[in-house]
Coordinates of C-alpha atoms and ligand atoms in Angstrom, one line a residue:
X1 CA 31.4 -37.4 -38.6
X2 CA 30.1 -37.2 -35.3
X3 CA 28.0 -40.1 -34.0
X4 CA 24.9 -38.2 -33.1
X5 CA 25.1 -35.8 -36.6
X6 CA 22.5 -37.0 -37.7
X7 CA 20.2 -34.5 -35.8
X8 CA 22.4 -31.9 -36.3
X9 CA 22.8 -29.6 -39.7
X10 CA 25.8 -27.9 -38.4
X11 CA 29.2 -28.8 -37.1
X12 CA 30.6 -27.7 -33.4
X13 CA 32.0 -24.4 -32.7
X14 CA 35.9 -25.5 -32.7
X15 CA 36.3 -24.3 -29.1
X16 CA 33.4 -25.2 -27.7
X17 CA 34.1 -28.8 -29.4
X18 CA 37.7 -28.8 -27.5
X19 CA 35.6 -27.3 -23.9
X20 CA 33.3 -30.4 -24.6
X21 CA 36.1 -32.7 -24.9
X22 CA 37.5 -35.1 -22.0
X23 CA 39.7 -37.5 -24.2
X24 CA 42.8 -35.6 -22.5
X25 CA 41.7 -36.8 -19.6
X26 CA 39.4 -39.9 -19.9
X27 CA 41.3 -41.7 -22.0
X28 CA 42.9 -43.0 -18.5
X29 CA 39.8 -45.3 -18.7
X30 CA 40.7 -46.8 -22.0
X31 CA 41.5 -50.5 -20.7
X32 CA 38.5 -50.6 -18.5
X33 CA 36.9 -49.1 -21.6
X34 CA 37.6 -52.1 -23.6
X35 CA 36.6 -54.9 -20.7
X36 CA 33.1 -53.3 -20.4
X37 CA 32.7 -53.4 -24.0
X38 CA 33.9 -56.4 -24.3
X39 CA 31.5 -57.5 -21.3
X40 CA 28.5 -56.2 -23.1
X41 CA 29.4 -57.8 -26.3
X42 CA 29.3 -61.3 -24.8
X43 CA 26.4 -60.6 -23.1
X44 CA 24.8 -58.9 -26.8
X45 CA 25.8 -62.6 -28.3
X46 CA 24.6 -64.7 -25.4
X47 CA 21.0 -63.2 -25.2
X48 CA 20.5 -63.4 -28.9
X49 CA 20.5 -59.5 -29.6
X50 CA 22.8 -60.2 -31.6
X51 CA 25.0 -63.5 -33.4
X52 CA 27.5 -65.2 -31.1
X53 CA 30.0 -64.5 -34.5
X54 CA 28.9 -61.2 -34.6
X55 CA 29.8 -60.5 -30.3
X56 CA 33.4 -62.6 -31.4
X57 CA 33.8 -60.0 -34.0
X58 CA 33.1 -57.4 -31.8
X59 CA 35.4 -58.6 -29.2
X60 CA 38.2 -59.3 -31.8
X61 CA 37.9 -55.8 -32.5
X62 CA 38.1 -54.5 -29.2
X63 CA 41.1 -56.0 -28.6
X64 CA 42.4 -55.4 -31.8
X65 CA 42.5 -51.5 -30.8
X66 CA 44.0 -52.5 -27.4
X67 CA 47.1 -53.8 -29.1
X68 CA 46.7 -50.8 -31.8
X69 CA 47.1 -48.5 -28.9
X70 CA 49.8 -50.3 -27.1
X71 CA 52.0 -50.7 -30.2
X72 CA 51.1 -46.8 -30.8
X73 CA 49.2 -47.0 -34.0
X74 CA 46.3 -46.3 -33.0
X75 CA 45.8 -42.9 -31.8
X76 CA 43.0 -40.4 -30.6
X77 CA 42.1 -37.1 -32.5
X78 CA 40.3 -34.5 -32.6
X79 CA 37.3 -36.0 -33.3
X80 CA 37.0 -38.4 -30.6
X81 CA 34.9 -36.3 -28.2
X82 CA 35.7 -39.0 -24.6
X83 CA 37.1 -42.1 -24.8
X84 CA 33.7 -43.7 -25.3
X85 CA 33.7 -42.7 -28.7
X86 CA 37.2 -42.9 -29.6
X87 CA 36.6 -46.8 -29.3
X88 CA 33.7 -46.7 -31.1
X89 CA 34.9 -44.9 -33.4
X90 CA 37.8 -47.2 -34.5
X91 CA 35.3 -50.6 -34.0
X92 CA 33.4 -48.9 -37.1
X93 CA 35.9 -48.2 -39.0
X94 CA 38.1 -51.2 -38.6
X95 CA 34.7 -53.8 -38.8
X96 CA 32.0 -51.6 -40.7
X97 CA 28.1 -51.8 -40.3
X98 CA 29.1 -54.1 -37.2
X99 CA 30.7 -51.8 -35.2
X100 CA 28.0 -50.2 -35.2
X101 CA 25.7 -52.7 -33.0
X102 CA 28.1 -52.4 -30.1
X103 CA 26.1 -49.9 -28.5
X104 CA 22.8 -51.7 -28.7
X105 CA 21.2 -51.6 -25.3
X106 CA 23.6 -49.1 -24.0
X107 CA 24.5 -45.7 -23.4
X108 CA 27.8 -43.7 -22.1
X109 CA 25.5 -42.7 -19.2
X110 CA 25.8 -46.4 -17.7
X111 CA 29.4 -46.9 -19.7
X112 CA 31.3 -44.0 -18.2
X113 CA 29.9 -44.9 -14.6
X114 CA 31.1 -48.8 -15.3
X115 CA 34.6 -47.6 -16.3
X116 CA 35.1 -45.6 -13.5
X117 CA 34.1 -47.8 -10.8
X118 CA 36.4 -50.8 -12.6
X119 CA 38.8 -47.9 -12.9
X120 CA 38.9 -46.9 -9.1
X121 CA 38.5 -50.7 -7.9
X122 CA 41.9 -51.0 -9.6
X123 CA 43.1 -48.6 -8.4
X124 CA 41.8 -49.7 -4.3
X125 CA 43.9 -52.4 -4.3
X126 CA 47.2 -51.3 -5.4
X127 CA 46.4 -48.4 -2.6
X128 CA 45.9 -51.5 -0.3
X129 CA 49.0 -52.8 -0.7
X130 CA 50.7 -49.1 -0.8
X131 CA 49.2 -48.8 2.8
X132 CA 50.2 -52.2 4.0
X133 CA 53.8 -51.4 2.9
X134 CA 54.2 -48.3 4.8
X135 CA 52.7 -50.4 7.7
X136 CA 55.5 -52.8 6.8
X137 CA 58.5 -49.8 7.1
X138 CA 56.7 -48.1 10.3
X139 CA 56.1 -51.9 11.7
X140 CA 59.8 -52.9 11.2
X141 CA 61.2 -49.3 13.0
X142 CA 58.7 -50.2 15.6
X143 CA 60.4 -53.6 16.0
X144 CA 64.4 -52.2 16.0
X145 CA 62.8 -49.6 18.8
X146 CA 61.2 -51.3 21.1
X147 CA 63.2 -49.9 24.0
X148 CA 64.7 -46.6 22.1
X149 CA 62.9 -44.4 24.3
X150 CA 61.4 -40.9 22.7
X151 CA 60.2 -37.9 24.7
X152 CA 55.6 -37.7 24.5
X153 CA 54.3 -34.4 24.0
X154 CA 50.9 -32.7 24.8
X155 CA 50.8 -29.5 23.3
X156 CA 54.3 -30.2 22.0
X157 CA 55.4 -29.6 25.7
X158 CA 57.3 -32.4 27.1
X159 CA 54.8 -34.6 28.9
X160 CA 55.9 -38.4 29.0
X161 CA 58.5 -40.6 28.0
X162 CA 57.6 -43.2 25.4
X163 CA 58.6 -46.3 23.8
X164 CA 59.7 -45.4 20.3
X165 CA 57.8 -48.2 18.9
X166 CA 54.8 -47.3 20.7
X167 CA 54.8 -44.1 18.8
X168 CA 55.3 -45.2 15.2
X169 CA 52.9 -48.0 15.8
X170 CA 50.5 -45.4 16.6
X171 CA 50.6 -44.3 12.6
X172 CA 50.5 -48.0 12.0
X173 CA 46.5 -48.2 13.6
X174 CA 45.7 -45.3 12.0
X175 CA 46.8 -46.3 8.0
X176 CA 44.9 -49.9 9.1
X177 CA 41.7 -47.5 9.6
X178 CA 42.4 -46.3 6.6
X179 CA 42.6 -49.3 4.7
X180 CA 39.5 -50.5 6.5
X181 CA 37.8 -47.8 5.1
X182 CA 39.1 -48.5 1.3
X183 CA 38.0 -51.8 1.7
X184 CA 34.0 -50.4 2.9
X185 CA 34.2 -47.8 -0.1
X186 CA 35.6 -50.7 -2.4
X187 CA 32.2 -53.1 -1.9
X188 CA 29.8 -49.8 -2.8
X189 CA 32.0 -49.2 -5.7
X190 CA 32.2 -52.8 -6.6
X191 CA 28.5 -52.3 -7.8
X192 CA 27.6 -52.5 -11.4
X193 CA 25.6 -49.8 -13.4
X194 CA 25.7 -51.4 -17.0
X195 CA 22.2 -51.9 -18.3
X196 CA 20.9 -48.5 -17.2
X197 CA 21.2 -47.6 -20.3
X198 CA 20.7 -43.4 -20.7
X199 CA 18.6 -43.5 -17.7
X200 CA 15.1 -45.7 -17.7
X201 CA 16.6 -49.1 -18.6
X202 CA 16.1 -50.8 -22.1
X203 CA 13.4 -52.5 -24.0
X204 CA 16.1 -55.1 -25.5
X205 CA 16.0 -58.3 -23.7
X206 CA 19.8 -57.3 -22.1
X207 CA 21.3 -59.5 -19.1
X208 CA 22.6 -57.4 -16.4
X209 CA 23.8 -60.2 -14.3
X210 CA 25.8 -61.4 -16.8
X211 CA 27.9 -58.3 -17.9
X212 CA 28.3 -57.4 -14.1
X213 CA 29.0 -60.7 -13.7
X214 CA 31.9 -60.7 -16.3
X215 CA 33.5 -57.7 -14.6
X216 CA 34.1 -59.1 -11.6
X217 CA 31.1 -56.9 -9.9
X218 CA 29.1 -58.1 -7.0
X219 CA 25.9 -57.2 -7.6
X220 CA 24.0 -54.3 -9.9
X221 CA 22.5 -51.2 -8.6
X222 CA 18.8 -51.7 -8.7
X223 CA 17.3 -48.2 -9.7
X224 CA 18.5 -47.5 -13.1
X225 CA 18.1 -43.7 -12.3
X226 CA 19.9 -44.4 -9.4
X227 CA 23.2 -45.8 -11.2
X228 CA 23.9 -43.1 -14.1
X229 CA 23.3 -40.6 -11.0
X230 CA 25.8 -41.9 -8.4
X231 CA 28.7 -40.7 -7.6
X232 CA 28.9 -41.1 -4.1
X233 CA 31.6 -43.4 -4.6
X234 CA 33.4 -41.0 -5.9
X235 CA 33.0 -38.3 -2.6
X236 CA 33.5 -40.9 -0.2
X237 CA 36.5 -42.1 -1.8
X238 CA 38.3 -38.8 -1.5
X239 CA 37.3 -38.0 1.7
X240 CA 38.7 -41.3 2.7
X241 CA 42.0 -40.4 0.8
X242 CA 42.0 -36.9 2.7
X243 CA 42.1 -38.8 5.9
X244 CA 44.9 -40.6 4.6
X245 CA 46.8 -37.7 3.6
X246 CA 45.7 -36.3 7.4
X247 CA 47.6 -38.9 8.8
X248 CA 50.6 -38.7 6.3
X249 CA 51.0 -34.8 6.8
X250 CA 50.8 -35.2 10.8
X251 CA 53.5 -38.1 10.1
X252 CA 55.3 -36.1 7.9
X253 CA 55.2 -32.7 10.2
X254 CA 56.8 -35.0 12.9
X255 CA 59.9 -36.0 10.6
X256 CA 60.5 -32.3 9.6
X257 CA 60.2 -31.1 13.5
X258 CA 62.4 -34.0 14.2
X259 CA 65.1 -33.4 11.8
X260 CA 65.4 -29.5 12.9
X261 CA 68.4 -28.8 15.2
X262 CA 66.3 -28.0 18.1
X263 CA 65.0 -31.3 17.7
X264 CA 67.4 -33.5 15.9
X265 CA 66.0 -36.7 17.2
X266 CA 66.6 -38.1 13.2
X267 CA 69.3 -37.8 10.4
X268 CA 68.0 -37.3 7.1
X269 CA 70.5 -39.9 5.0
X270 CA 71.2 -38.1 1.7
X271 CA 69.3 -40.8 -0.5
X272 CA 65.6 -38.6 0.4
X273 CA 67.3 -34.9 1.3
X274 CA 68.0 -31.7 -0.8
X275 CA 70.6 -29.9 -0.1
X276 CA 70.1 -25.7 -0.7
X277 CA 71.5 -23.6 -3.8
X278 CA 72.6 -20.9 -1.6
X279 CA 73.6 -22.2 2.0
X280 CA 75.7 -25.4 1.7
X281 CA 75.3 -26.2 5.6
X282 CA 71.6 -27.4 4.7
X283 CA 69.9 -30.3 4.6
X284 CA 66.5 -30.3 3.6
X285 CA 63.2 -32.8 4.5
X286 CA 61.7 -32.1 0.9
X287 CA 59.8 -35.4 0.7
X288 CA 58.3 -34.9 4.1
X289 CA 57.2 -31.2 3.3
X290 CA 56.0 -32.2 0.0
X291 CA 53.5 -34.7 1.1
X292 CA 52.5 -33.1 4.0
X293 CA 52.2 -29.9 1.0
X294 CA 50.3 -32.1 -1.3
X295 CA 47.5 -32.8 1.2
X296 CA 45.8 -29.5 0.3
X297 CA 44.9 -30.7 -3.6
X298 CA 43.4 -34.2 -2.3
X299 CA 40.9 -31.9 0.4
X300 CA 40.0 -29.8 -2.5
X301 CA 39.2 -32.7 -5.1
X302 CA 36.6 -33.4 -1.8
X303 CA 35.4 -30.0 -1.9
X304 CA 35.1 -29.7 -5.8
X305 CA 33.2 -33.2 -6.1
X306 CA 30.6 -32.9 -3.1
X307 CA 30.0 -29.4 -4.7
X308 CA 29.7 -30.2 -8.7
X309 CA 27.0 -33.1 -7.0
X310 CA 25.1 -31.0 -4.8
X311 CA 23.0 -29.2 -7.1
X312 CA 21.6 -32.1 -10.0
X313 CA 18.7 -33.1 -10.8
X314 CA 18.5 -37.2 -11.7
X315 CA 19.8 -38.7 -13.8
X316 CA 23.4 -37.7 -16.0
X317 CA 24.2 -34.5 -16.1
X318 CA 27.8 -33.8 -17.9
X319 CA 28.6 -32.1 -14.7
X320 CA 29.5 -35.1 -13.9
X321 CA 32.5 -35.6 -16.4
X322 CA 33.8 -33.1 -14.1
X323 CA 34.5 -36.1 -11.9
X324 CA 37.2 -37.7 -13.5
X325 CA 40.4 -35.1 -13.0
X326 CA 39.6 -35.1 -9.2
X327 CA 39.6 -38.9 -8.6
X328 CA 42.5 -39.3 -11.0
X329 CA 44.7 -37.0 -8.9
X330 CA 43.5 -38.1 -5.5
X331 CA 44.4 -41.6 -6.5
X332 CA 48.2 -40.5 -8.3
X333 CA 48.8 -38.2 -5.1
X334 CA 48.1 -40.6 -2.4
X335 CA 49.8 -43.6 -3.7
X336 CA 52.8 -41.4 -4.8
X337 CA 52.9 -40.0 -1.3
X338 CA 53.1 -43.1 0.3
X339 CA 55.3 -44.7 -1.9
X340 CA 57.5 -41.4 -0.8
X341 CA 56.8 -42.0 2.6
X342 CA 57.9 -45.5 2.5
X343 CA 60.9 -45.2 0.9
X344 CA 62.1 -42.4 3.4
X345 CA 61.4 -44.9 6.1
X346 CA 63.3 -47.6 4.3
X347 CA 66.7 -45.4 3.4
X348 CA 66.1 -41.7 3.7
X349 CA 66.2 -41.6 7.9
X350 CA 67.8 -42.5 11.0
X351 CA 67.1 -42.2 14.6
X352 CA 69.9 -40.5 16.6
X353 CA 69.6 -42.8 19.3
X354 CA 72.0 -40.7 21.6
X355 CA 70.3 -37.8 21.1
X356 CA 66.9 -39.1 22.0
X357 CA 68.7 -40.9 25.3
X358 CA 69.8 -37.4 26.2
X359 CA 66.2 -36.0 25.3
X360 CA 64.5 -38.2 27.9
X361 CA 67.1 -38.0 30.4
X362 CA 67.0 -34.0 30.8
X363 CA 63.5 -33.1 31.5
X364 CA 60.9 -33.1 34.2
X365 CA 58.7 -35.8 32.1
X366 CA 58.9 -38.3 34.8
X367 CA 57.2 -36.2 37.2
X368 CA 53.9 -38.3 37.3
X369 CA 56.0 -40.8 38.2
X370 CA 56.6 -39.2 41.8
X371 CA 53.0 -38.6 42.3
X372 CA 52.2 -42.4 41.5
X373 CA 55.0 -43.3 43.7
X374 CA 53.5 -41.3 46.4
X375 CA 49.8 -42.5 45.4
X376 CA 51.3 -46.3 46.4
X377 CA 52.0 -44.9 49.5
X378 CA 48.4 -44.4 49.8
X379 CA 49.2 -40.6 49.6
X380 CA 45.7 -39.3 47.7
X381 CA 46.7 -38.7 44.3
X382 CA 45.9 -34.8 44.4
X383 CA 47.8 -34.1 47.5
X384 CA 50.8 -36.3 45.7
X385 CA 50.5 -34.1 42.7
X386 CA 50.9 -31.0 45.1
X387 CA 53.6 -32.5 46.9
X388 CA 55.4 -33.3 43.4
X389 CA 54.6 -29.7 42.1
X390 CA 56.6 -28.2 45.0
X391 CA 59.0 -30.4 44.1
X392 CA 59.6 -29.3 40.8
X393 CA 59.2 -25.8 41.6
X394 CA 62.4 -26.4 44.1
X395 CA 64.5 -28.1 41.2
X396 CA 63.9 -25.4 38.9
X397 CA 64.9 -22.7 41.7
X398 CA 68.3 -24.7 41.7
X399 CA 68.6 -26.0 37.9
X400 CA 68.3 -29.5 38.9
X401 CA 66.4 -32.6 37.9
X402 CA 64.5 -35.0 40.0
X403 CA 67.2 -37.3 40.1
X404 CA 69.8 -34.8 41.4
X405 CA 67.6 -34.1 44.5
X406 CA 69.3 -36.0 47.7
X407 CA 67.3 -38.8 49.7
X408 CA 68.0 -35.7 52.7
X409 CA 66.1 -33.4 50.7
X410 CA 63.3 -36.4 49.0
X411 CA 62.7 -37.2 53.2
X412 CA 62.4 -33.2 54.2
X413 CA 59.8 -33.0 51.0
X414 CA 58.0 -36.2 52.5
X415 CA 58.8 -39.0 54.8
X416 CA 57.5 -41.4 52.4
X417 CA 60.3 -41.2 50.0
X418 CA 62.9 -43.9 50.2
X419 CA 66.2 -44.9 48.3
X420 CA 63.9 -46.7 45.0
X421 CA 63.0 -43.0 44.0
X422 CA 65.8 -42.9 41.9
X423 CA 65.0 -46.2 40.1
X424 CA 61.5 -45.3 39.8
X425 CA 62.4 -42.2 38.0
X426 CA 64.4 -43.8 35.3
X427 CA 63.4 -42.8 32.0
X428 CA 63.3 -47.1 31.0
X429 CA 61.6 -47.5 34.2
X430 CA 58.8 -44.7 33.5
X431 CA 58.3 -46.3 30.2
X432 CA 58.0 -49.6 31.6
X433 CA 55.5 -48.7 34.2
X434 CA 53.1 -47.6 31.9
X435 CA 51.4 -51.5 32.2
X436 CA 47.6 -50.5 31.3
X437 CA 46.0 -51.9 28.3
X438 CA 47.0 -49.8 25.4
X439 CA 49.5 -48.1 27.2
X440 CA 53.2 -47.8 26.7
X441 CA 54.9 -50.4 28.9
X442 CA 57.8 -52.4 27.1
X443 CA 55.0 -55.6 27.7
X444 CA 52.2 -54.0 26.2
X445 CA 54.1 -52.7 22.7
X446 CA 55.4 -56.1 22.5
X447 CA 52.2 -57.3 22.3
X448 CA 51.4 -55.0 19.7
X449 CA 54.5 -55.8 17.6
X450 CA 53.3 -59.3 18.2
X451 CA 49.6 -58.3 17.0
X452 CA 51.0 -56.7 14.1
X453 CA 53.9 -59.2 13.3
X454 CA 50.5 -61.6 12.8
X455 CA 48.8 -59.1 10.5
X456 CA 51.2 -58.0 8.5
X457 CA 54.4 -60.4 8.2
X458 CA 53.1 -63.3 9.1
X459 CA 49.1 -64.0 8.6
X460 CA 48.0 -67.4 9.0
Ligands
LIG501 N1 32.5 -38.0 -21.3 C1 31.3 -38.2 -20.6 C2 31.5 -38.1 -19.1 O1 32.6 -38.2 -18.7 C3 30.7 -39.5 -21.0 C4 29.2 -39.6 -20.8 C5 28.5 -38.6 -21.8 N2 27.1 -38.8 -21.8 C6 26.4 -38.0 -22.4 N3 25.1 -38.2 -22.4 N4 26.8 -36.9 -23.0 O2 30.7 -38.1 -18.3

């Protein structure tokens, strides 16, 4: 018997009873399900509503159909409509006429928004640590790297040589934004709707304070309307978790360029590659392509959410069990993708560090490096660039580098040229150079890795 039947002379259409149905999906929320009730219980027997035995009862009860689901012997039907009811359900039949008061002063309006947000606050701090671990991995590379020198690219056209480190510590400040931003959403979500009721609140003398309280939430949203009606939670946590997968994809995109031939500045070990069913030379970057693939379903959970919201009036509207699937997925696809992306920087790649020496030691990327040599010679810096752009032209003429020019032909270019071009244009020297604050001299990254090192290994 359905709970509200009582109003009804008619059962549900079969199908339209499954298309109003979300226990396939909701019953996810089935522990936090249990704490809220068993929250609002206490709080029940505290204020007198109803008997302190009668709230133990209730609790007992609650956690009785905890274990009953754990052991697997208790299970949902067809009946249960959401997970709401599934509990209530079993409370009434396992404890009679009491079960029945569990509800008192609440409604699934309030409920469903209080399992969510204890649901996705969960669910923010295992993503924490997920972050802080592929910090960890990029962090320790960094370290090995320091002065494994990788060609910099604007436009993917060879521009400057870099520390190797400074590059992956790059993805390291961007996954810290990102967990700055978890940790914002987390204090908005950390807010407790419970006490709402449907939507105006409740003439039973309930206490808010406690349940919210009990469930570890900070405070309680203040409008009643207001808390069955948010789900901005919900919108800015996938937006946040698109920017993650932003930065994972743009990580990832890098690997799979890097691990082509044309590239080949890393091996793919053959604990994270595929190999192909037809052509047994290859190696493939699955993991790499499939996160940077799965980006695509978290930026549409976005798009779904902001536009099932956009349209409502206050207060619930069941559009809004239309939530659920998309935060449920955003959540399972980013922490699966960087538990993917982790593990391939633990054991599934490895820098070919000969092939990235010969990288930077073949190209024209320490051309700036002329002009600022020039530029110390208090040669202004756009006649230097001139002078070094003839320069260049010249080597190309005669398939040479820099470094192949003779001090005859430097001093024909310009007279200010003396034997310490060559050492300036070193690529470890280039790197080195590059002294300003933020930039990519060895000095600077090591004050990063030391920065970093303090955040993440070592925090006092
Ligand atoms: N399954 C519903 C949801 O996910 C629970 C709330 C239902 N409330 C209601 N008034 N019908 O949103």
């Amino acid at each position: 018997m359905k709970t509200w039947s009582a109003r009804f002379a008619e059962g549900l259409n079969p199908f339209i009873q499954g298309f109003n149905s979300s226990i396939d999906f909701d019953f996810f929320l089935l522990q936090e399900d249990l704490d809220g009730s068993i929250a609002h219980a206490r709080m029940l027997g505290r204020t007198g509503i109803i008997t302190v035995q009668e709230a133990t009862k209730l609790e007992d009860g609650l956690e009785a159909i905890r274990l009953g689901v754990l052991k697997g012997t208790v299970k949902p039907d067809l009946e249960d409509e959401d997970v709401h009811m599934f509990v209530e359900r079993r409370l009434i039949k396992n404890l009679g006429p009491l079960g029945k008061k569990l509800h008192t002063g609440r409604s699934r309006n309030d409920q469903v928004g209080t399992d969510l947000r204890l649901w996705l606050r969960r669910r923010l701090d295992e993503l924490d640590t997920d972050l802080k671990n592929l910090q960890v991995v990029l962090f320790n590379k960094a370290v090995e790297n320091l002065f494994t020198l990788i060609p910099g690219y604007t436009h993917l056209q060879r521009a400057q040589p870099l520390s190797l480190a400074h590059h992956l510590l790059a993805y390291v400040e961007m996954i810290q934004r990102d967990r700055d931003r978890f940790s914002e959403i987390r204090k908005r979500v950390n807010i407790c709707p419970l006490g709402a009721a449907a939507l105006a609140g409740t003439s039973l003398p309930i206490d808010r304070r406690f349940t919210a309280d009990q469930l570890g939430f900070l405070d309680v949203y203040a409008n009643s309307l207001d808390a069955v009606s948010d789900r901005d939670f919900a919108v800015e946590f996938t937006a946040a978790s698109s920017l993650v997968m932003v930065h994972l994809s743009r990580l990832a995109d890098e690997i799979i360029l890097w691990a082509s031939e044309e590239f080949a500045f890393i091996r793919l070990t053959d604990r994270c590659a595929t190999g192909s069913s037809l052509m047994p030379q290859k190696k493939n970057p699955d993991v790499p392509e499939l996160v940077r693939g799965k980006t695509g379903r978290v930026f549409g959970h976005l798009q779904s959410l902001l536009t099932m919201i956009k349209g409502l009036p206050l207060s619930y509207n069941k559009d809004f069990q239309e939530d659920k699937e998309p935060i449920f997925d955003t959540v399972k696809t980013v922490i699966d993708a960087l538990k993917a992306m982790t593990i391939l920087f633990e054991e599934g790649l490895e820098f070919s560090i000969e092939r990235l020496n010969e990288a930077v030691t073949c190209d024209f990327s320490n051309a700036t490096d002329v002009a600022d040599y020039l530029v110390a010679k208090n040669i202004p810096f756009r006649e230097a660039y001139q002078i070094v752009g003839r320069v260049v032209r010249l080597c190309l003429q005669n398939e040479i580098l820099l470094k192949d020019l003779s001090l005859a032909q430097w001093k024909e270019i310009h007279s200010a040229f003396e034997e310490d071009i060559y050492e300036r244009l070193m690529p470890q020297n280039v790197v080195a150079s590059r002294v300003s604050e933020g930039g990519t001299g060895f000095d600077r990254v090591q004050e990063q890795l030391n920065k970093w090192k303090n955040e993440l290994i070592s925090p006092n």
